[in-house]
Amino acid sequence: QENGVEYWGDTHPLLQLDYSQRDSSNFIVRWKYRPSFRILDQVDAVNNVAVFVMLFAFIAVICFTAVFVIAYTRCTTIAMGSRQIYEDLRRLGANRDYLALTVKKQIRKVIAIPIWVGTALMCLYQTMLLYFNSNSLSPSEVATLGVCLCIVAGISGLVWGFYRFTLRKTCRLLELV
């Protein structure tokens, strides 16, 4: 209120500050008389980014765990559903190498194809996001893409290890090893 004039922001219910929650983002952003110290703002920004990165990592671990459980269950279900077919093929003279190759193809369709498509789309999206932000790629954005590719390579190694584990377990279930 200035010179007897009341401003809408002073009485608007969404803009009212709750002084008991001084660390909330609403209070920090909307407080008119908040002191601004560059070093404190930088530390807060780093802390906020660290929280978001840790949250993202936690969610990523949960999502990858869910993907691995679902893929393993799906591969096992396919193998157990096809067990009689594999037994019949073995009795008809199919060798173990051929049967193992068919199992490998089935598991590849369940695990590898979705992972490759998802990875390619994610990399394309990240590249487009960085490129269309300024219609060019700066050196720092190229470095960001390099870091993303390193992360993708690491995760791809983890998925490959899971693929080999699932293949081995499925072949054991079908008695092909």
Coordinates of C-alpha atoms in Angstrom, one line a residue:
Q1 CA 0.0 0.0 0.0
E2 CA 1.5 3.3 -1.1
N3 CA -0.2 6.7 -0.6
G4 CA -3.4 5.0 0.4
V5 CA -3.5 2.9 -2.8
E6 CA -3.8 -0.8 -2.4
Y7 CA -2.2 -2.9 -5.1
W8 CA -3.8 -6.1 -6.3
G9 CA -0.6 -8.1 -5.6
D10 CA -0.8 -7.2 -1.9
T11 CA -4.2 -8.8 -1.5
H12 CA -4.3 -11.5 -4.2
P13 CA -4.8 -14.9 -2.5
L14 CA -2.3 -16.7 -4.7
L15 CA 0.4 -14.2 -4.0
Q16 CA 0.1 -14.1 -0.2
L17 CA 3.3 -15.1 1.5
D18 CA 3.4 -17.6 4.3
Y19 CA 6.1 -16.4 6.6
S20 CA 6.3 -19.7 8.4
Q21 CA 7.7 -21.3 5.1
R22 CA 10.6 -19.0 4.4
D23 CA 12.5 -21.7 2.5
S24 CA 9.7 -22.5 0.0
S25 CA 10.1 -21.5 -3.6
N26 CA 7.0 -19.3 -3.5
F27 CA 8.4 -17.3 -0.6
I28 CA 11.8 -16.9 -2.2
V29 CA 10.5 -15.9 -5.6
R30 CA 7.6 -13.6 -4.5
W31 CA 9.1 -11.8 -1.5
K32 CA 9.6 -8.2 -2.5
Y33 CA 12.3 -7.3 0.0
R34 CA 14.4 -10.4 -0.3
P35 CA 18.1 -9.6 -0.1
S36 CA 20.0 -10.8 -3.1
F37 CA 23.6 -12.0 -2.6
R38 CA 25.3 -13.4 -5.7
I39 CA 27.3 -16.0 -3.8
L40 CA 24.3 -17.3 -1.9
D41 CA 22.2 -17.4 -5.1
Q42 CA 24.9 -19.4 -6.8
V43 CA 25.1 -21.9 -4.0
D44 CA 21.4 -22.2 -3.9
A45 CA 21.4 -22.8 -7.7
V46 CA 24.0 -25.5 -7.3
N47 CA 22.1 -27.1 -4.5
N48 CA 18.9 -27.1 -6.5
V49 CA 20.6 -28.6 -9.5
A50 CA 22.2 -31.3 -7.3
V51 CA 18.7 -32.1 -5.9
F52 CA 17.2 -32.4 -9.3
V53 CA 20.1 -34.6 -10.6
M54 CA 19.8 -36.9 -7.6
L55 CA 16.1 -37.1 -8.0
F56 CA 16.6 -37.9 -11.7
A57 CA 19.1 -40.6 -10.9
F58 CA 16.8 -42.2 -8.3
I59 CA 13.9 -42.2 -10.8
A60 CA 16.2 -43.6 -13.5
V61 CA 17.3 -46.5 -11.2
I62 CA 13.6 -47.3 -10.5
C63 CA 12.7 -47.1 -14.2
F64 CA 15.6 -49.3 -15.3
T65 CA 14.8 -51.8 -12.5
A66 CA 11.2 -52.0 -13.7
V67 CA 12.3 -52.4 -17.4
F68 CA 14.7 -55.2 -16.4
V69 CA 12.1 -57.0 -14.3
I70 CA 9.5 -56.7 -17.1
A71 CA 11.9 -57.8 -19.8
Y72 CA 13.2 -60.8 -17.8
T73 CA 9.7 -61.9 -17.0
R74 CA 8.6 -61.5 -20.6
C75 CA 11.6 -63.5 -21.9
T76 CA 11.0 -66.2 -19.3
T77 CA 7.3 -66.4 -20.2
I78 CA 8.1 -66.7 -23.9
A79 CA 10.6 -69.5 -23.2
M80 CA 8.3 -71.4 -20.9
G81 CA 5.4 -71.0 -23.3
S82 CA 7.5 -72.3 -26.2
R83 CA 9.1 -75.1 -24.1
Q84 CA 7.0 -77.9 -25.8
I85 CA 7.9 -76.5 -29.3
Y86 CA 11.6 -76.6 -28.4
E87 CA 11.2 -80.2 -27.2
D88 CA 9.4 -81.2 -30.4
L89 CA 12.1 -79.5 -32.5
R90 CA 14.8 -81.3 -30.6
R91 CA 13.1 -84.7 -31.1
L92 CA 12.7 -83.9 -34.8
G93 CA 16.5 -83.4 -35.1
A94 CA 17.2 -79.7 -34.6
N95 CA 20.6 -79.2 -33.0
R96 CA 21.3 -77.1 -29.9
D97 CA 22.9 -74.3 -31.9
Y98 CA 19.8 -73.8 -34.0
L99 CA 17.6 -73.8 -30.9
A100 CA 19.9 -71.4 -29.1
L101 CA 19.9 -69.1 -32.1
T102 CA 16.1 -69.0 -32.1
V103 CA 16.0 -68.2 -28.4
K104 CA 18.6 -65.5 -29.0
K105 CA 16.4 -63.9 -31.8
Q106 CA 13.3 -64.0 -29.5
I107 CA 15.1 -62.3 -26.6
R108 CA 16.7 -59.8 -28.9
K109 CA 13.2 -58.8 -30.1
V110 CA 12.1 -58.3 -26.5
I111 CA 15.2 -56.5 -25.2
A112 CA 17.4 -55.1 -27.9
I113 CA 14.9 -53.5 -30.3
P114 CA 13.1 -51.4 -27.7
I115 CA 16.4 -50.3 -26.2
W116 CA 17.9 -49.3 -29.6
V117 CA 14.8 -47.4 -30.6
G118 CA 14.5 -45.6 -27.3
T119 CA 18.2 -44.7 -27.2
A120 CA 18.1 -43.4 -30.8
L121 CA 15.0 -41.3 -30.2
M122 CA 16.5 -40.0 -26.9
C123 CA 19.8 -39.0 -28.6
L124 CA 17.9 -37.4 -31.5
Y125 CA 15.7 -35.5 -29.1
Q126 CA 18.7 -34.2 -27.1
T127 CA 20.5 -33.1 -30.3
M128 CA 17.4 -31.4 -31.6
L129 CA 16.8 -29.7 -28.3
L130 CA 20.3 -28.3 -28.2
Y131 CA 20.4 -27.4 -31.9
F132 CA 17.0 -25.7 -32.2
N133 CA 17.7 -23.6 -29.1
S134 CA 20.0 -21.4 -31.1
N135 CA 20.0 -23.0 -34.6
S136 CA 23.6 -24.0 -34.0
L137 CA 25.7 -26.2 -31.7
S138 CA 28.2 -24.3 -29.5
P139 CA 31.3 -26.1 -28.2
S140 CA 29.7 -26.6 -24.8
E141 CA 26.6 -28.1 -26.4
V142 CA 28.9 -30.5 -28.4
A143 CA 30.6 -31.4 -25.1
T144 CA 27.1 -32.0 -23.6
L145 CA 26.3 -34.4 -26.4
G146 CA 29.6 -36.1 -25.8
V147 CA 28.7 -36.6 -22.2
C148 CA 25.3 -37.9 -23.2
L149 CA 26.9 -40.4 -25.6
C150 CA 29.2 -41.6 -22.8
I151 CA 26.3 -42.1 -20.5
V152 CA 24.4 -43.9 -23.3
A153 CA 27.5 -46.1 -23.8
G154 CA 27.6 -47.0 -20.1
I155 CA 23.9 -47.8 -19.9
S156 CA 24.1 -49.8 -23.1
G157 CA 26.9 -51.9 -21.5
L158 CA 24.6 -52.5 -18.6
V159 CA 21.7 -53.5 -20.9
W160 CA 24.1 -55.8 -22.9
G161 CA 25.1 -57.5 -19.6
F162 CA 21.4 -57.9 -18.7
Y163 CA 20.7 -59.3 -22.2
R164 CA 23.5 -61.9 -21.8
F165 CA 22.3 -62.8 -18.3
T166 CA 18.7 -63.3 -19.6
L167 CA 19.9 -65.3 -22.6
R168 CA 21.9 -67.6 -20.4
K169 CA 19.0 -68.1 -17.9
T170 CA 16.5 -68.7 -20.7
C171 CA 18.7 -71.3 -22.4
R172 CA 19.1 -73.1 -19.0
L173 CA 15.4 -73.1 -18.6
L174 CA 15.0 -74.7 -22.0
E175 CA 17.9 -77.1 -21.3
L176 CA 19.9 -75.8 -24.3
V177 CA 23.2 -75.4 -22.4

